[in-house]
Amino acid sequence: MQSTKLAGILGTILKSNFTRLSRPYKLNFSITYWCQSRCQHCSIWTIKPKGELTLDEIKEFARQNPYFKWIELTGGEPFLRSDIVDIARAFRDSCPGLYLLTMPTNSLCNYDMEIKKIEEMAQLGIPNIVITVSLDGYRELEDKIRGVPGNYDKAIHMFNGIRELGKKYSNLLCVFGFTIINANAGQFEKTVKEVMKEIPGMSYSDFHVNIGQVSDNYYANINTPIVAPADQAMKDVEYLLENMRKVREKGVSRMAKTYLEIKYMEGILEFLRTKKSSVPNRDGELSIFLDSYGNVFPSIMTSRKLGNLRQDGNSLSAMVAKAGLGKEREQYFTACESYQSILGALLKM
Ligand SMILES: C[S@@+](CC[C@H](N)C(=O)[O-])C[C@H]1O[C@@H](n2cnc3c(N)ncnc32)[C@H](O)[C@@H]1O
Ligand code: SF4
């Protein structure tokens, strides 16, 4: 079963190297805009959402779009949705090729509740679940950037708890996600060293970096100057990249993950150097962004809506065909979207 799903996603990735796909294989889905944090770099927490998609609407969407192989459930804080496991189950039931479920978390929900939900998701039979625990600095810096005293300690506790669960569920993996912004640029190495002191047995491949972006749609932070100077951001990325190149992984899937992370970081560096993506941007074709009101966008970075599930029905390809994909896609390089574009250009690298 697992090998069939692996063959399915590999087949799709291979196909994306030769041809344009008729439908996306990755869904980035913000399941709620509720958030209890106070981050400097993201204003989602200021939103008081009303009329978000119900579980029944999500089930119907999943039934009518059964082709996703990779789903990211994000937010807001995704674990604030009490039905997050039912949402994951709905996609598991409707998407027979679902190979990877990824979710970020701010670690601010009740620890026992979140760990219980992650365990329930690990039991759904999805071959790979990766939780990214957001961590944007060492203790004082993380708490300052996220505006929540104690956030660093909660993130460490959550990471440890998920890692412990991972000993029981081989399909469950956890990494730290560091978003480089002006307030923490140049502080990644210090953060890694502090975390490594606290958590024994950490590897550089347990960290992931992402560059801070402004977007009037998803992050709602268009008026907040958070972008790090490119030269400082590059130093942080180069630090992880150099160390990651030295990591010797055991197991094919961890080796593949590290290889892809290296390609992704090389892509970030190229983007920071040239302000252009090193691979053709294929957002809207290989991945698509659905928000919690049912709005569909090519990516988290674009505010040009392709359609809305409630008004236009559940057919994503019909929305894309009608609205088209704009040129604005060339101006960003995001963690949510760039992996698919990289994978779709692997044979040309
Ligand atoms: C928007 S959050 C949603 C999930 C959860 N609330 C969290 O913080 O992990 C998803 C990821 O986006 C990152 N992020 C926040 N603001 C960002 C920005 N302006 N540019 C790029 N990434 C950002 C967060 O650090 C987090 O890793
Ligand atoms: S980054 Fe996550 S935790 Fe911070 S405000 Fe945005 S959604 Fe909330």
Tab-separated table of C-alpha atoms and ligand atoms in Angstrom:
chain	number	residue	atom	x	y	z
A	1	MET	CA	0.000	0.000	0.000
A	2	GLN	CA	2.721	2.420	1.079
A	3	SER	CA	4.925	1.449	-1.863
A	4	THR	CA	1.989	1.967	-4.258
A	5	LYS	CA	1.503	5.486	-2.873
A	6	LEU	CA	5.235	6.173	-3.124
A	7	ALA	CA	5.221	4.965	-6.724
A	8	GLY	CA	2.176	7.194	-7.332
A	9	ILE	CA	3.793	10.410	-6.105
A	10	LEU	CA	7.111	9.592	-7.790
A	11	GLY	CA	5.259	8.942	-11.043
A	12	THR	CA	3.492	12.308	-10.783
A	13	ILE	CA	6.759	14.116	-10.003
A	14	LEU	CA	8.439	12.409	-12.951
A	15	LYS	CA	5.544	13.350	-15.212
A	16	SER	CA	5.784	16.976	-14.028
A	17	ASN	CA	9.350	17.022	-15.414
A	18	PHE	CA	8.075	16.336	-18.921
A	19	THR	CA	4.680	17.912	-19.144
A	20	ARG	CA	2.240	20.375	-17.641
A	21	LEU	CA	-0.022	18.605	-15.118
A	22	SER	CA	-3.779	18.951	-15.508
A	23	ARG	CA	-4.306	19.182	-11.728
A	24	PRO	CA	-2.173	19.982	-8.669
A	25	TYR	CA	-0.819	17.171	-6.524
A	26	LYS	CA	-0.136	19.359	-3.495
A	27	LEU	CA	-2.826	21.219	-1.572
A	28	ASN	CA	-1.865	24.039	0.813
A	29	PHE	CA	-4.950	24.410	2.952
A	30	SER	CA	-5.313	27.038	5.680
A	31	ILE	CA	-7.993	25.287	7.715
A	32	THR	CA	-8.510	28.239	10.058
A	33	TYR	CA	-7.370	31.815	10.509
A	34	TRP	CA	-7.815	31.658	14.284
A	35	CYS	CA	-4.509	32.096	16.054
A	36	GLN	CA	-3.594	32.766	19.677
A	37	SER	CA	-0.098	34.109	18.959
A	38	ARG	CA	1.209	37.680	18.548
A	39	CYS	CA	3.894	37.290	15.874
A	40	GLN	CA	5.788	40.271	14.461
A	41	HIS	CA	6.133	38.763	10.998
A	42	CYS	CA	2.601	37.531	10.440
A	43	SER	CA	-0.651	39.352	11.134
A	44	ILE	CA	-2.966	36.370	10.874
A	45	TRP	CA	-3.481	36.599	14.637
A	46	THR	CA	-5.313	39.930	14.187
A	47	ILE	CA	-8.003	38.270	12.057
A	48	LYS	CA	-11.249	37.239	13.739
A	49	PRO	CA	-12.551	34.856	11.104
A	50	LYS	CA	-16.241	34.218	10.517
A	51	GLY	CA	-17.863	31.684	8.228
A	52	GLU	CA	-14.954	29.291	7.801
A	53	LEU	CA	-15.493	26.059	5.879
A	54	THR	CA	-17.365	23.398	7.829
A	55	LEU	CA	-16.192	19.809	8.091
A	56	ASP	CA	-18.988	18.750	5.712
A	57	GLU	CA	-17.877	21.298	3.119
A	58	ILE	CA	-14.284	20.074	3.448
A	59	LYS	CA	-15.411	16.448	3.081
A	60	GLU	CA	-17.270	17.362	-0.104
A	61	PHE	CA	-14.228	19.235	-1.442
A	62	ALA	CA	-12.043	16.183	-0.708
A	63	ARG	CA	-14.557	13.853	-2.410
A	64	GLN	CA	-14.569	15.972	-5.554
A	65	ASN	CA	-10.770	16.437	-5.626
A	66	PRO	CA	-9.449	12.964	-4.843
A	67	TYR	CA	-6.056	13.355	-6.526
A	68	PHE	CA	-3.913	15.079	-3.877
A	69	LYS	CA	-0.738	13.268	-2.912
A	70	TRP	CA	0.638	15.873	-0.523
A	71	ILE	CA	-1.501	17.985	1.760
A	72	GLU	CA	-0.350	20.775	4.057
A	73	LEU	CA	-2.876	21.699	6.745
A	74	THR	CA	-1.878	25.131	7.962
A	75	GLY	CA	-3.491	28.165	9.548
A	76	GLY	CA	-3.699	30.306	11.678
A	77	GLU	CA	-2.957	27.646	14.204
A	78	PRO	CA	-4.260	24.431	12.642
A	79	PHE	CA	-4.543	22.667	16.009
A	80	LEU	CA	-7.115	25.248	17.136
A	81	ARG	CA	-9.545	23.435	14.852
A	82	SER	CA	-11.040	20.760	17.061
A	83	ASP	CA	-11.889	18.662	13.971
A	84	ILE	CA	-8.343	18.629	12.536
A	85	VAL	CA	-8.171	14.818	12.758
A	86	ASP	CA	-11.520	14.504	10.940
A	87	ILE	CA	-10.189	16.826	8.234
A	88	ALA	CA	-7.081	14.655	7.835
A	89	ARG	CA	-9.324	11.551	7.795
A	90	ALA	CA	-11.560	13.062	5.105
A	91	PHE	CA	-8.558	13.539	2.798
A	92	ARG	CA	-7.199	10.087	3.714
A	93	ASP	CA	-10.582	8.569	2.766
A	94	SER	CA	-11.004	10.496	-0.477
A	95	CYS	CA	-7.438	10.688	-1.786
A	96	PRO	CA	-6.183	7.125	-2.288
A	97	GLY	CA	-2.744	8.384	-3.365
A	98	LEU	CA	-2.186	10.612	-0.315
A	99	TYR	CA	1.480	10.034	0.580
A	100	LEU	CA	2.432	13.017	2.726
A	101	LEU	CA	0.580	15.142	5.275
A	102	THR	CA	2.459	18.163	6.628
A	103	MET	CA	1.427	20.598	9.342
A	104	PRO	CA	3.125	23.515	11.081
A	105	THR	CA	2.357	24.439	14.679
A	106	ASN	CA	3.094	27.334	17.031
A	107	SER	CA	3.054	24.904	20.024
A	108	LEU	CA	0.678	27.160	21.970
A	109	CYS	CA	-2.311	24.807	22.175
A	110	ASN	CA	-2.799	22.509	25.130
A	111	TYR	CA	0.114	20.074	24.917
A	112	ASP	CA	-1.803	16.881	25.796
A	113	MET	CA	-4.606	17.705	23.363
A	114	GLU	CA	-2.181	18.416	20.508
A	115	ILE	CA	-0.090	15.304	21.131
A	116	LYS	CA	-3.287	13.203	21.262
A	117	LYS	CA	-4.438	14.624	17.923
A	118	ILE	CA	-1.050	14.027	16.336
A	119	GLU	CA	-1.132	10.426	17.576
A	120	GLU	CA	-4.621	9.963	16.112
A	121	MET	CA	-3.362	11.296	12.790
A	122	ALA	CA	-0.334	9.009	12.904
A	123	GLN	CA	-2.793	6.108	13.188
A	124	LEU	CA	-4.710	7.044	10.021
A	125	GLY	CA	-2.416	5.037	7.777
A	126	ILE	CA	-1.022	8.007	5.834
A	127	PRO	CA	2.544	6.933	4.915
A	128	ASN	CA	4.282	10.143	6.047
A	129	ILE	CA	3.323	12.879	8.475
A	130	VAL	CA	5.727	15.747	9.089
A	131	ILE	CA	5.053	18.328	11.793
A	132	THR	CA	7.036	21.566	11.637
A	133	VAL	CA	7.397	23.150	15.058
A	134	SER	CA	7.907	26.854	14.415
A	135	LEU	CA	10.900	28.301	16.241
A	136	ASP	CA	12.249	31.672	15.199
A	137	GLY	CA	15.048	32.153	17.708
A	138	TYR	CA	16.761	31.208	20.932
A	139	ARG	CA	14.689	31.591	24.125
A	140	GLU	CA	14.473	35.412	24.476
A	141	LEU	CA	14.372	36.027	20.728
A	142	GLU	CA	11.643	33.478	19.998
A	143	ASP	CA	9.453	34.836	22.794
A	144	LYS	CA	10.014	38.400	21.565
A	145	ILE	CA	9.322	37.694	17.885
A	146	ARG	CA	6.252	35.616	18.645
A	147	GLY	CA	5.076	38.009	21.363
A	148	VAL	CA	4.329	35.178	23.763
A	149	PRO	CA	6.445	34.629	26.899
A	150	GLY	CA	7.333	30.956	27.243
A	151	ASN	CA	6.834	30.140	23.541
A	152	TYR	CA	10.425	28.826	23.218
A	153	ASP	CA	9.977	26.364	26.095
A	154	LYS	CA	6.632	25.236	24.702
A	155	ALA	CA	8.169	24.660	21.264
A	156	ILE	CA	10.976	22.550	22.767
A	157	HIS	CA	8.446	20.571	24.825
A	158	MET	CA	6.216	20.017	21.776
A	159	PHE	CA	9.145	18.919	19.607
A	160	ASN	CA	10.264	16.450	22.283
A	161	GLY	CA	6.735	15.083	22.653
A	162	ILE	CA	6.284	14.567	18.908
A	163	ARG	CA	9.735	13.034	18.616
A	164	GLU	CA	8.847	10.603	21.412
A	165	LEU	CA	5.662	9.663	19.530
A	166	GLY	CA	7.789	9.169	16.429
A	167	LYS	CA	9.514	6.252	18.190
A	168	LYS	CA	6.137	4.497	18.207
A	169	TYR	CA	4.945	5.635	14.765
A	170	SER	CA	7.549	5.305	12.051
A	171	ASN	CA	5.441	7.469	9.698
A	172	LEU	CA	5.768	10.492	12.011
A	173	LEU	CA	8.583	13.020	11.763
A	174	CYS	CA	9.132	16.392	13.379
A	175	VAL	CA	11.396	19.309	12.415
A	176	PHE	CA	11.963	22.832	13.674
A	177	GLY	CA	11.018	25.583	11.229
A	178	PHE	CA	12.909	28.913	11.439
A	179	THR	CA	11.567	31.855	9.441
A	180	ILE	CA	14.342	34.355	8.705
A	181	ILE	CA	13.141	37.931	9.173
A	182	ASN	CA	14.889	41.231	9.990
A	183	ALA	CA	14.476	40.599	13.731
A	184	ASN	CA	16.345	37.258	13.760
A	185	ALA	CA	18.646	37.410	10.718
A	186	GLY	CA	22.123	36.271	11.714
A	187	GLN	CA	20.807	34.456	14.800
A	188	PHE	CA	20.130	31.033	13.306
A	189	GLU	CA	23.442	29.468	14.361
A	190	LYS	CA	23.002	30.644	17.950
A	191	THR	CA	19.468	29.234	17.954
A	192	VAL	CA	20.586	25.867	16.583
A	193	LYS	CA	23.371	25.620	19.169
A	194	GLU	CA	20.986	26.439	22.029
A	195	VAL	CA	18.460	23.861	20.830
A	196	MET	CA	21.177	21.234	20.361
A	197	LYS	CA	22.238	21.768	23.983
A	198	GLU	CA	18.674	21.248	25.185
A	199	ILE	CA	17.764	18.269	23.022
A	200	PRO	CA	20.263	15.442	22.788
A	201	GLY	CA	20.791	13.708	19.455
A	202	MET	CA	19.650	16.587	17.235
A	203	SER	CA	20.911	16.696	13.667
A	204	TYR	CA	21.097	19.633	11.263
A	205	SER	CA	18.477	17.865	9.177
A	206	ASP	CA	16.039	18.408	12.066
A	207	PHE	CA	15.979	22.096	11.073
A	208	HIS	CA	14.277	23.838	8.205
A	209	VAL	CA	14.591	27.484	7.173
A	210	ASN	CA	12.182	29.709	5.367
A	211	ILE	CA	12.520	33.333	4.292
A	212	GLY	CA	10.096	35.918	5.626
A	213	GLN	CA	7.721	37.224	2.983
A	214	VAL	CA	5.117	39.914	2.755
A	215	SER	CA	1.735	39.085	1.367
A	216	ASP	CA	-1.444	41.116	1.596
A	217	ASN	CA	-3.420	37.939	1.318
A	218	TYR	CA	-2.105	35.111	3.493
A	219	TYR	CA	0.235	36.747	6.047
A	220	ALA	CA	-1.765	40.004	5.915
A	221	ASN	CA	1.509	41.828	6.645
A	222	ILE	CA	1.951	44.037	3.598
A	223	ASN	CA	2.609	47.121	5.760
A	224	THR	CA	5.071	45.424	8.122
A	225	PRO	CA	8.762	45.740	7.233
A	226	ILE	CA	9.911	42.265	8.219
A	227	VAL	CA	12.054	41.163	5.304
A	228	ALA	CA	15.664	40.451	6.326
A	229	PRO	CA	18.558	42.040	4.413
A	230	ALA	CA	19.501	39.477	1.751
A	231	ASP	CA	23.178	39.214	2.782
A	232	GLN	CA	22.265	38.424	6.413
A	233	ALA	CA	19.584	35.927	5.427
A	234	MET	CA	22.073	34.237	3.099
A	235	LYS	CA	24.516	33.684	5.967
A	236	ASP	CA	21.852	31.823	7.943
A	237	VAL	CA	20.894	29.680	4.961
A	238	GLU	CA	24.548	28.987	4.092
A	239	TYR	CA	25.221	27.877	7.662
A	240	LEU	CA	22.473	25.248	7.505
A	241	LEU	CA	23.302	24.272	3.938
A	242	GLU	CA	26.988	23.653	4.695
A	243	ASN	CA	26.163	21.551	7.738
A	244	MET	CA	23.391	19.677	5.988
A	245	ARG	CA	25.797	18.682	3.200
A	246	LYS	CA	27.882	16.905	5.838
A	247	VAL	CA	24.935	14.954	7.291
A	248	ARG	CA	25.032	11.237	6.500
A	249	GLU	CA	21.458	9.968	6.698
A	250	LYS	CA	20.341	6.391	7.216
A	251	GLY	CA	17.399	5.270	5.105
A	252	VAL	CA	16.259	6.223	1.632
A	253	SER	CA	13.406	8.523	2.658
A	254	ARG	CA	15.567	10.617	5.031
A	255	MET	CA	18.281	10.783	2.365
A	256	ALA	CA	15.719	11.965	-0.178
A	257	LYS	CA	14.338	14.537	2.276
A	258	THR	CA	17.816	15.928	2.977
A	259	TYR	CA	18.641	16.044	-0.745
A	260	LEU	CA	15.447	18.006	-1.406
A	261	GLU	CA	16.156	20.369	1.508
A	262	ILE	CA	19.605	21.055	0.020
A	263	LYS	CA	18.076	21.846	-3.371
A	264	TYR	CA	15.482	24.061	-1.655
A	265	MET	CA	18.188	25.998	0.245
A	266	GLU	CA	20.245	26.405	-2.933
A	267	GLY	CA	17.054	27.800	-4.467
A	268	ILE	CA	16.630	30.273	-1.579
A	269	LEU	CA	20.217	31.480	-2.024
A	270	GLU	CA	19.712	31.960	-5.748
A	271	PHE	CA	16.488	33.839	-5.065
A	272	LEU	CA	18.147	36.079	-2.457
A	273	ARG	CA	21.013	36.785	-4.873
A	274	THR	CA	18.957	37.479	-7.997
A	275	LYS	CA	15.363	38.048	-6.802
A	276	LYS	CA	14.394	35.359	-9.282
A	277	SER	CA	13.530	31.723	-8.811
A	278	SER	CA	16.119	29.316	-10.223
A	279	VAL	CA	13.344	27.016	-11.448
A	280	PRO	CA	10.167	27.906	-13.330
A	281	ASN	CA	7.468	28.752	-10.800
A	282	ARG	CA	4.572	26.303	-11.189
A	283	ASP	CA	2.187	27.439	-8.454
A	284	GLY	CA	-1.426	26.847	-9.348
A	285	GLU	CA	-0.394	23.954	-11.561
A	286	LEU	CA	1.544	21.628	-9.202
A	287	SER	CA	0.193	23.128	-5.956
A	288	ILE	CA	-2.754	25.282	-5.023
A	289	PHE	CA	-3.800	27.318	-1.996
A	290	LEU	CA	-7.230	26.981	-0.404
A	291	ASP	CA	-8.129	29.264	2.497
A	292	SER	CA	-10.558	28.620	5.314
A	293	TYR	CA	-13.356	30.563	3.575
A	294	GLY	CA	-13.118	28.395	0.474
A	295	ASN	CA	-11.154	30.958	-1.565
A	296	VAL	CA	-8.713	29.413	-4.029
A	297	PHE	CA	-5.427	31.076	-5.051
A	298	PRO	CA	-2.436	29.847	-7.089
A	299	SER	CA	-0.296	30.265	-3.944
A	300	ILE	CA	-0.141	31.803	-0.475
A	301	MET	CA	1.605	34.822	-2.010
A	302	THR	CA	-0.973	35.911	-4.559
A	303	SER	CA	-4.073	37.900	-3.767
A	304	ARG	CA	-5.660	37.247	-7.162
A	305	LYS	CA	-8.419	34.796	-6.423
A	306	LEU	CA	-9.094	31.933	-8.828
A	307	GLY	CA	-12.514	31.269	-7.346
A	308	ASN	CA	-14.455	30.265	-4.262
A	309	LEU	CA	-15.747	26.786	-3.474
A	310	ARG	CA	-19.099	28.071	-2.220
A	311	GLN	CA	-19.733	30.267	-5.262
A	312	ASP	CA	-17.954	28.418	-8.047
A	313	GLY	CA	-18.174	24.764	-7.004
A	314	ASN	CA	-15.379	22.381	-6.143
A	315	SER	CA	-13.648	21.997	-9.499
A	316	LEU	CA	-10.172	23.504	-9.180
A	317	SER	CA	-9.249	22.848	-12.799
A	318	ALA	CA	-12.345	24.758	-13.969
A	319	MET	CA	-11.306	27.715	-11.773
A	320	VAL	CA	-7.737	27.683	-13.092
A	321	ALA	CA	-8.954	27.369	-16.686
A	322	LYS	CA	-11.293	30.342	-16.230
A	323	ALA	CA	-9.033	32.698	-14.234
A	324	GLY	CA	-5.608	31.736	-15.620
A	325	LEU	CA	-2.312	31.900	-13.735
A	326	GLY	CA	-0.637	35.299	-13.596
A	327	LYS	CA	2.941	36.474	-14.011
A	328	GLU	CA	3.123	37.669	-10.374
A	329	ARG	CA	4.114	34.108	-9.506
A	330	GLU	CA	7.692	34.848	-10.582
A	331	GLN	CA	8.324	37.219	-7.681
A	332	TYR	CA	8.590	34.876	-4.716
A	333	PHE	CA	10.119	31.639	-3.486
A	334	THR	CA	8.171	30.054	-0.629
A	335	ALA	CA	8.423	26.907	1.446
A	336	CYS	CA	4.769	26.083	0.692
A	337	GLU	CA	5.217	26.110	-3.053
A	338	SER	CA	8.817	25.916	-4.239
A	339	TYR	CA	9.417	22.218	-3.472
A	340	GLN	CA	7.023	21.167	-6.235
A	341	SER	CA	8.618	23.569	-8.709
A	342	ILE	CA	12.067	22.164	-7.790
A	343	LEU	CA	10.851	18.578	-8.115
A	344	GLY	CA	9.301	19.438	-11.476
A	345	ALA	CA	12.699	20.609	-12.750
A	346	LEU	CA	14.879	17.847	-11.269
A	347	LEU	CA	15.784	16.276	-14.584
A	348	LYS	CA	16.872	19.630	-15.990
A	349	MET	CA	19.220	20.480	-13.076
B	1	LIG	C1	1.558	31.117	9.027
B	1	LIG	S1	2.180	29.867	10.048
B	1	LIG	C2	0.780	28.861	10.390
B	1	LIG	C3	1.079	27.739	11.360
B	1	LIG	C4	1.336	28.104	12.810
B	1	LIG	N1	0.523	29.145	13.274
B	1	LIG	C5	2.799	28.413	13.021
B	1	LIG	O1	3.150	29.553	13.295
B	1	LIG	O2	3.575	27.473	12.900
B	1	LIG	C6	3.075	28.796	8.930
B	1	LIG	C7	4.552	29.103	8.856
B	1	LIG	O3	4.725	30.368	8.262
B	1	LIG	C8	5.800	31.016	8.896
B	1	LIG	N2	5.671	32.453	8.707
B	1	LIG	C9	5.068	33.342	9.489
B	1	LIG	N3	5.153	34.569	8.969
B	1	LIG	C10	5.826	34.457	7.808
B	1	LIG	C11	6.219	35.365	6.804
B	1	LIG	N4	5.925	36.636	6.868
B	1	LIG	N5	6.906	34.884	5.749
B	1	LIG	C12	7.206	33.574	5.649
B	1	LIG	N6	6.860	32.656	6.571
B	1	LIG	C13	6.171	33.094	7.644
B	1	LIG	C14	5.656	30.599	10.337
B	1	LIG	O4	6.865	30.807	11.042
B	1	LIG	C15	5.254	29.155	10.211
B	1	LIG	O5	6.400	28.345	10.201
B	2	SF4	S1	3.015	32.697	12.180
B	2	SF4	FE1	1.556	31.222	12.920
B	2	SF4	S2	1.491	31.666	15.089
B	2	SF4	FE2	2.359	33.452	14.158
B	2	SF4	S3	0.595	34.803	13.788
B	2	SF4	FE3	1.001	33.640	11.922
B	2	SF4	S4	-0.403	31.955	12.088
B	2	SF4	FE4	-0.187	32.790	14.135
